[in-house]
Coordinates of C-alpha atoms and ligand atoms in Angstrom, one line a residue:
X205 CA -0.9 -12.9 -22.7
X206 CA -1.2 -16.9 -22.3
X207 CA -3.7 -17.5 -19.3
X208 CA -2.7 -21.5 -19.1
X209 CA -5.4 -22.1 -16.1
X210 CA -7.9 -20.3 -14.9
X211 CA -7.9 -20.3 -11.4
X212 CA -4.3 -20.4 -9.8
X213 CA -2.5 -17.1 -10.0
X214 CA 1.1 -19.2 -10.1
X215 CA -0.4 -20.7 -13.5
X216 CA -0.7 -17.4 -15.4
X217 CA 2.6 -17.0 -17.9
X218 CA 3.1 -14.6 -20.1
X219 CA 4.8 -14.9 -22.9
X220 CA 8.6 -13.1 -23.9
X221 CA 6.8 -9.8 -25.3
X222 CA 3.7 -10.0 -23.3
X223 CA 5.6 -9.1 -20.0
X224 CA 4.5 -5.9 -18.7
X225 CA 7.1 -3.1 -18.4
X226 CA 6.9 -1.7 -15.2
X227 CA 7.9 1.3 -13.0
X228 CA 7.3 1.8 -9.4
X229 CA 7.7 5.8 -8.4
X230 CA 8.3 6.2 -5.1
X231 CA 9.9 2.8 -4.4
X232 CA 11.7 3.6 -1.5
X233 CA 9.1 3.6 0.6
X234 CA 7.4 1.0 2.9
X235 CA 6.2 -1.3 -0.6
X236 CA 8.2 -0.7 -3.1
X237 CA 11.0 -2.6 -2.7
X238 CA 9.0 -5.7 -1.5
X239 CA 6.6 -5.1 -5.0
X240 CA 9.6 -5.1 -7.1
X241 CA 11.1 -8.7 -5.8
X242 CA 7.5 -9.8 -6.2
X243 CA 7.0 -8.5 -10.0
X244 CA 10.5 -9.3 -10.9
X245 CA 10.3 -12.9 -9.8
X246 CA 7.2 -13.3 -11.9
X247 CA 8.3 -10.6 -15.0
X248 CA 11.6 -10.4 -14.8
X249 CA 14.1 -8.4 -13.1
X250 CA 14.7 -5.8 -15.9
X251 CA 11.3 -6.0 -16.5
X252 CA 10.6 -3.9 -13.3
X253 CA 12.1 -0.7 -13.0
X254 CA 12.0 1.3 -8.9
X255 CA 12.2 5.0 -9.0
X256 CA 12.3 7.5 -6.7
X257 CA 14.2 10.6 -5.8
X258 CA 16.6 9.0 -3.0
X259 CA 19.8 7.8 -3.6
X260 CA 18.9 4.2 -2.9
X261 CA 20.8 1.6 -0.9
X262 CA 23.4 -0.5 -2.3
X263 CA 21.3 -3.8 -1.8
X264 CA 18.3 -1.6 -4.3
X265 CA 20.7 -0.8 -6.4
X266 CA 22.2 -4.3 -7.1
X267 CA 19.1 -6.0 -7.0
X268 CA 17.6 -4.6 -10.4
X269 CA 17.0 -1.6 -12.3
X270 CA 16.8 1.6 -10.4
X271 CA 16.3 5.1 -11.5
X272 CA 15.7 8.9 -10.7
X273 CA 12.4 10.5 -11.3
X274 CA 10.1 13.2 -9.9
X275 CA 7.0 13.1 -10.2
X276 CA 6.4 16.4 -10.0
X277 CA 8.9 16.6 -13.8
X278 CA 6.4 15.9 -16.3
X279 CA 8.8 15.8 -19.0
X280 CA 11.0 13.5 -17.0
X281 CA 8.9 11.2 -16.4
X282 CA 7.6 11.6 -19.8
X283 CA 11.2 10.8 -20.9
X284 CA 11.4 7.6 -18.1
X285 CA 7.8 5.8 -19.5
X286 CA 8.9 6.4 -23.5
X287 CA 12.7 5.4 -23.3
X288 CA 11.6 2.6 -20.9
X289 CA 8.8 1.5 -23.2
X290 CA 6.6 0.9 -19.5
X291 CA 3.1 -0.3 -19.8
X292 CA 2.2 -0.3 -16.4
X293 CA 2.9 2.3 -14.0
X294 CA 2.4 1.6 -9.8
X295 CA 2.4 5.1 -8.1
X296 CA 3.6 4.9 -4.9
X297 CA 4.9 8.2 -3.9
X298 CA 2.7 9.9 -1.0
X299 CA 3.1 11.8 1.9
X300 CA 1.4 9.5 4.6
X301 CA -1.8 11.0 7.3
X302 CA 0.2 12.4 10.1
X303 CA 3.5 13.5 7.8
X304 CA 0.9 15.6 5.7
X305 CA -0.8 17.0 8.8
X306 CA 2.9 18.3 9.5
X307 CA 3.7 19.9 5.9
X308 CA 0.1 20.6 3.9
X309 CA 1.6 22.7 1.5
X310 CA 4.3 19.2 0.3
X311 CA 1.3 16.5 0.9
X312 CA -0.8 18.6 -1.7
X313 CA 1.7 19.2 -4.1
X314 CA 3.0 15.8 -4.2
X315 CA -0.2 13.7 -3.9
X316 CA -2.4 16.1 -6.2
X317 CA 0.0 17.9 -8.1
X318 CA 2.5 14.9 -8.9
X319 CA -1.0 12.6 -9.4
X320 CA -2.0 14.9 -12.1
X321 CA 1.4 14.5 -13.8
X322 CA 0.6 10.3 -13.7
X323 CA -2.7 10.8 -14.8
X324 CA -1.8 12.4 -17.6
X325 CA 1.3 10.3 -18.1
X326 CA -0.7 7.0 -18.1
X327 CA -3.5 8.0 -20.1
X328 CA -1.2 9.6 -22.8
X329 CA 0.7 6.5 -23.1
X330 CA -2.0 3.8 -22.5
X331 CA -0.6 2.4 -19.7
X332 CA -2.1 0.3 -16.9
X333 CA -2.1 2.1 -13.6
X334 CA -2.4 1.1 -10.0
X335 CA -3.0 3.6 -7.1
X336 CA -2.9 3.0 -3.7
X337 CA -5.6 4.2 -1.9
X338 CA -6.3 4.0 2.4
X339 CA -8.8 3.6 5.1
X340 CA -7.7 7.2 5.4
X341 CA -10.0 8.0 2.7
X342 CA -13.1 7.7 4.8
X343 CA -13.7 10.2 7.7
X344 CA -15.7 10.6 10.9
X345 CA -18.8 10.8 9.2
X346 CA -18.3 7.6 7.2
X347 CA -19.8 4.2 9.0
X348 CA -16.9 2.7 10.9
X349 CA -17.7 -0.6 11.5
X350 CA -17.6 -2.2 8.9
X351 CA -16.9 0.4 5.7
X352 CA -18.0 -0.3 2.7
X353 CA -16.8 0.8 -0.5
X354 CA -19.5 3.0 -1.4
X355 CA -20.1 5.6 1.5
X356 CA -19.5 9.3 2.6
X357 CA -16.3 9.9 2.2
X358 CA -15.6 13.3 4.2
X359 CA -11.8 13.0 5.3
X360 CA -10.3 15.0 7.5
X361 CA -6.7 14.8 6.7
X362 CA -5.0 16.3 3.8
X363 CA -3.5 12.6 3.0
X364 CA -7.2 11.3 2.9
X365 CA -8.4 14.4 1.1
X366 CA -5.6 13.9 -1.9
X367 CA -6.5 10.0 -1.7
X368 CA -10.0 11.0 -2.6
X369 CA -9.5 12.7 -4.9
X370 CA -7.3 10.2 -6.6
X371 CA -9.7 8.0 -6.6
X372 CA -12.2 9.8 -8.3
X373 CA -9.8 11.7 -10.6
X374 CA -8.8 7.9 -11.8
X375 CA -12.2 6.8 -12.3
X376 CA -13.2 9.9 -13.9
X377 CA -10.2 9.1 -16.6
X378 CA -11.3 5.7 -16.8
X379 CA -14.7 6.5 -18.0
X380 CA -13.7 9.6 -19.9
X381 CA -10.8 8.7 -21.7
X382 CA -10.7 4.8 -21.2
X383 CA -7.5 4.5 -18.8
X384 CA -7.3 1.1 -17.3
X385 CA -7.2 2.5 -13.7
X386 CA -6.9 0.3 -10.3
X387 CA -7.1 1.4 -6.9
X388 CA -7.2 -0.4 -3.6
X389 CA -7.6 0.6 -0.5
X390 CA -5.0 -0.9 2.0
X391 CA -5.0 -0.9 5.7
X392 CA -2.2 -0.2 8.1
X393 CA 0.6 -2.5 6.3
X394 CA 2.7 -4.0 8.3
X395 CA 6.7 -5.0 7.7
X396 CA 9.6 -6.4 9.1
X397 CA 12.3 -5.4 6.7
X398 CA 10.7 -1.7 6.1
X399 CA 9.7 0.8 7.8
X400 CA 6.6 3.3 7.1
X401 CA 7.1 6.9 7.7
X402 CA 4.9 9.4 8.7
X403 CA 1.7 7.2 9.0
X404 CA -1.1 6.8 12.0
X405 CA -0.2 2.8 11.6
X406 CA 3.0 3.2 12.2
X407 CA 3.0 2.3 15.7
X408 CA 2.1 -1.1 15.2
X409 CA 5.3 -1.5 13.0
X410 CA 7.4 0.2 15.5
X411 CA 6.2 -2.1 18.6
X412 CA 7.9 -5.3 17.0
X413 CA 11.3 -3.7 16.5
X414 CA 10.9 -1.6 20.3
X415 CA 9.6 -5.3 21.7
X416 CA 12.8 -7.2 20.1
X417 CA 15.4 -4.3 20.8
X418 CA 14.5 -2.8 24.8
X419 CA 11.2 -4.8 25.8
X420 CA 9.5 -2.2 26.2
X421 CA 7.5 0.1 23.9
X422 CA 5.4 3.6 23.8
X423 CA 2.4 3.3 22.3
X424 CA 1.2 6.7 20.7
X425 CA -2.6 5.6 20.4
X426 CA -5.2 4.6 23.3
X427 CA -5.0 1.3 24.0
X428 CA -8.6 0.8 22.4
X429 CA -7.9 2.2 19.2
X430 CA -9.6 -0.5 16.7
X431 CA -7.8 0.0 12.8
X432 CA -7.9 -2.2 9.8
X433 CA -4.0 -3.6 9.3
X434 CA -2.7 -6.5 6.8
X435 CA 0.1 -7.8 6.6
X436 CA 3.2 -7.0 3.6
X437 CA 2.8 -9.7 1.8
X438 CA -0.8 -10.1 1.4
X439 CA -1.1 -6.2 0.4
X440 CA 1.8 -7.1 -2.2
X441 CA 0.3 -10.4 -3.5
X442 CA -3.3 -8.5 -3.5
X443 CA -1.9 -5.7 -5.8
X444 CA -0.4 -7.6 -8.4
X445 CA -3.7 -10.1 -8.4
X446 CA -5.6 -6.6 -9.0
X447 CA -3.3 -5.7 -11.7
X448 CA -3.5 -9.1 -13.3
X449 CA -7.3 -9.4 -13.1
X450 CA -8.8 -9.5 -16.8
X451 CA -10.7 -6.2 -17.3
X452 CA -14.1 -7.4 -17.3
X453 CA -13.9 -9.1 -13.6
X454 CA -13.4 -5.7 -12.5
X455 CA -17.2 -4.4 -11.4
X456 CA -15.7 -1.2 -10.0
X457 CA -11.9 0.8 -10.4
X458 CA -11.4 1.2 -6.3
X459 CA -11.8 -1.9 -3.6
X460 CA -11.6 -2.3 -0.3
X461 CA -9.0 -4.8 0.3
X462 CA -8.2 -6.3 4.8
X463 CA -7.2 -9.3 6.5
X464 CA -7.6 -8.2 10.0
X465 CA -8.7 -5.3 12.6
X466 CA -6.5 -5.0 15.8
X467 CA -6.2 -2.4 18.8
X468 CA -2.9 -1.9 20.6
X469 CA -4.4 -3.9 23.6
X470 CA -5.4 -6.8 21.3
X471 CA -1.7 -6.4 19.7
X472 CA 0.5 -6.5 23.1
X473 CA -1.8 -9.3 24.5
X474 CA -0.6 -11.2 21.2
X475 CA 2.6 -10.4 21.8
X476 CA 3.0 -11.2 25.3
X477 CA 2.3 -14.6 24.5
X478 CA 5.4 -15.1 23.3
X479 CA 7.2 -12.4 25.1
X480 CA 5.5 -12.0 28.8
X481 CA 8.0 -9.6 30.1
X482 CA 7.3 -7.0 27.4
X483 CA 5.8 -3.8 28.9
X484 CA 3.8 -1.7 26.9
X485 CA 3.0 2.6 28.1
X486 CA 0.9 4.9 26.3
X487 CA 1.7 8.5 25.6
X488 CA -1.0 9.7 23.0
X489 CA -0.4 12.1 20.4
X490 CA -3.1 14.4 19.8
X491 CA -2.9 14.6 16.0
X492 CA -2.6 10.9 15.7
X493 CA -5.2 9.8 17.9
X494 CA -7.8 12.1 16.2
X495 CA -6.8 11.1 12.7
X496 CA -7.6 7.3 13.9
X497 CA -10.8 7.8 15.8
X498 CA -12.4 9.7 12.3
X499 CA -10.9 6.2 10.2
X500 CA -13.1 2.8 10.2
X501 CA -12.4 0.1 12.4
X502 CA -13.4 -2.6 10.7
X503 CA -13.3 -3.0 6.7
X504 CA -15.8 -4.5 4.4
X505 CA -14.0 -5.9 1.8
X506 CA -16.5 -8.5 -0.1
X507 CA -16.5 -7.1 -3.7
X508 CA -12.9 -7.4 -3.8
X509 CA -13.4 -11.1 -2.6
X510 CA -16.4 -11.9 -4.6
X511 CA -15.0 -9.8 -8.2
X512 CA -11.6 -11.1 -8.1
X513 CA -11.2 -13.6 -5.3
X514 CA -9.1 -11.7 -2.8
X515 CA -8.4 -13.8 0.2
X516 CA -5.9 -13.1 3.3
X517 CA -3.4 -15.3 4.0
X518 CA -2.2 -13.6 7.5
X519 CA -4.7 -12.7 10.3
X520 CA -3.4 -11.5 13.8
X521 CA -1.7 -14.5 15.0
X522 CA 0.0 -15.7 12.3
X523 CA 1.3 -12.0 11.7
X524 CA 2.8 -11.5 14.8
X525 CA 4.8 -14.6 14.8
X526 CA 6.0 -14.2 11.4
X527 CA 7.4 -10.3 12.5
X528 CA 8.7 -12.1 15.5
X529 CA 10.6 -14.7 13.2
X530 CA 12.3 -12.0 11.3
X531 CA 13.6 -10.2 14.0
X532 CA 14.7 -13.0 15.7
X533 CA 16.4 -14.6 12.9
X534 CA 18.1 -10.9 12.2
X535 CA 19.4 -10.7 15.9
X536 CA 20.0 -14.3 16.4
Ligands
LIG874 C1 -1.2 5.9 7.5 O1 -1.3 5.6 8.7 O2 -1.2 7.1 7.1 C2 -1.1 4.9 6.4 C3 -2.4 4.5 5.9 C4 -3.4 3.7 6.7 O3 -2.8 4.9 4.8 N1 -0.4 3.7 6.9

């Protein structure tokens, strides 16, 4: 790799047979798509390769390579990182905090079991690999405002539980058998152009689109729910910065990463700014609400900032007029 400046991230190149190969497993969720635009503008478009087990849509399909694997198939994905000759691998399939609530017995098999199978995948292959971790990782007996990076960490979800335990499992390979893992922790990411699933966030994804479409919108959590939340493209932009950093920058394997920390209140208010007549209820769902009152509020994210220079680019204002902008421009 030719680093041609130090600082800016733009001025990094790498050469022809320096680009990393890359595949994103489950890249049809809320990031993957977004991640591979971002990587393939800056690697190449073959260069980046989205997997998943969904048939994708034609616009996926068309925009770059695109192909089936489970992550629970060893020896397909074995087949996939060897006749792809990939040398970094994001891992992106999960089953989100309130989805895994719903189904234990799919949430441990696919973010355990199938993190085993990547584990063993990357480290047999010497591949770089990222894995996302959340503010679900910390639980009700963790400090809440702010968290730092190095705390209890006593989740009460299965999603946190699993996220835990990739954390540590990825560390543990780091040290033992010298894999170049990277893990952040992301907040609630929110996205105009795709939509989470199964997540304790989620709400404040769904307002925008319930805002623009009926004016009106059902909130699921008490109005003074505090959460951590970021917005797509800083969460994008911080991963590949993570994945780019040069090894030795890197003073631990798993980071905090934020931008901002919101309630629902805070959120309308900011909405209503530009959209007075929206009316916003709340209906609370048990399992939700409970899952969000055991996260932390606010997150302390300075090593990230100080090891590798993470900075936001979005904080609550300019997020909710660039959602607004989207869905405007897609109605208009
Ligand atoms: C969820 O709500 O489960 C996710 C997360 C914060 O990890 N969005």
């Amino acid at each position: 790799r030719q680093v041609t400046s130090d600082a800016s991230f733009h001025s990094v190149s790498f050469s022809e047979t320096d680009h990393p190969k890359v595949l994103i497993t489950g890249g049809l969720g809320q990031l993957g798509v977004g991640l591979a635009k971002l990587l393939r503008m800056r690697y190449g478009k073959n260069n980046v390769i989205l997997s998943d087990i969904r048939k994708p849509p034609n616009s996926v399909f068309h925009s770059g390579p695109f192909i089936y694997s489970d992550i629970l198939d060893y020896k397909n994905l074995r087949e996939i990182v060897v006749n792809n000759r990939i040398t970094w691998l994001v891992h992106y399939s999960a089953l989100l905090s309130a989805v895994g609530e719903a189904n234990v017995a799919l949430a441990r098999s696919v973010n355990i079991t199938g993190l085993h199978n990547i584990l063993d995948i990357a480290a047999e292959h010497g591949l770089r690999l990222f894995v996302p971790s959340t503010i679900g990782a910390f639980g009700p007996t963790s400090p809440r405002n702010p968290t730092p990076d190095l705390c209890v960490q006593r989740p009460r979800t299965i999603y946190g539980v699993s996220k835990v335990h990739a954390e540590l499992m990825g560390e543990y390979y780091h040290h033992r058998y010298g894999l170049d893992f990277r893990c952040l922790r992301y907040p609630g990411i929110i996205s105009a152009d795709s939509t989470p699933g199964g997540g304790t966030t989620d709400y404040a994804v769904q307002i925008f689109h319930d805002a623009i479409k009926t004016g009106k919108f059902e909130c699921n959590l008490k109005p003074d729910t505090r959460l951590p939340m970021m917005y797509i493209d800083d969460c994008l932009r911080a991963t590949l910065e993570v994945m780019e950093a040069p090894a030795d920058t890197l003073s631990m394997r798993t980071y905090n990463i934020n931008a901002m920390s919101f309630t629902p209140e805070e959120l309308t208010r900011e909405l209503q700014k530009q959209m007075p007549e929206l009316e916003v209820s709340y209906e609370i769902d048990p399992v939700r609400q409970a899952i969000a009152d055991s996260w932390p509020m606010n997150f302390d994210d300075s090593n990230a900032r100080k090891d590798w220079g993470w900075k936001h680019d979005y904080d609550l204002p300019e997020l909710v007029q660039t959602m607004l902008n989207y869905f405007r421009e897609e109605t208009r």
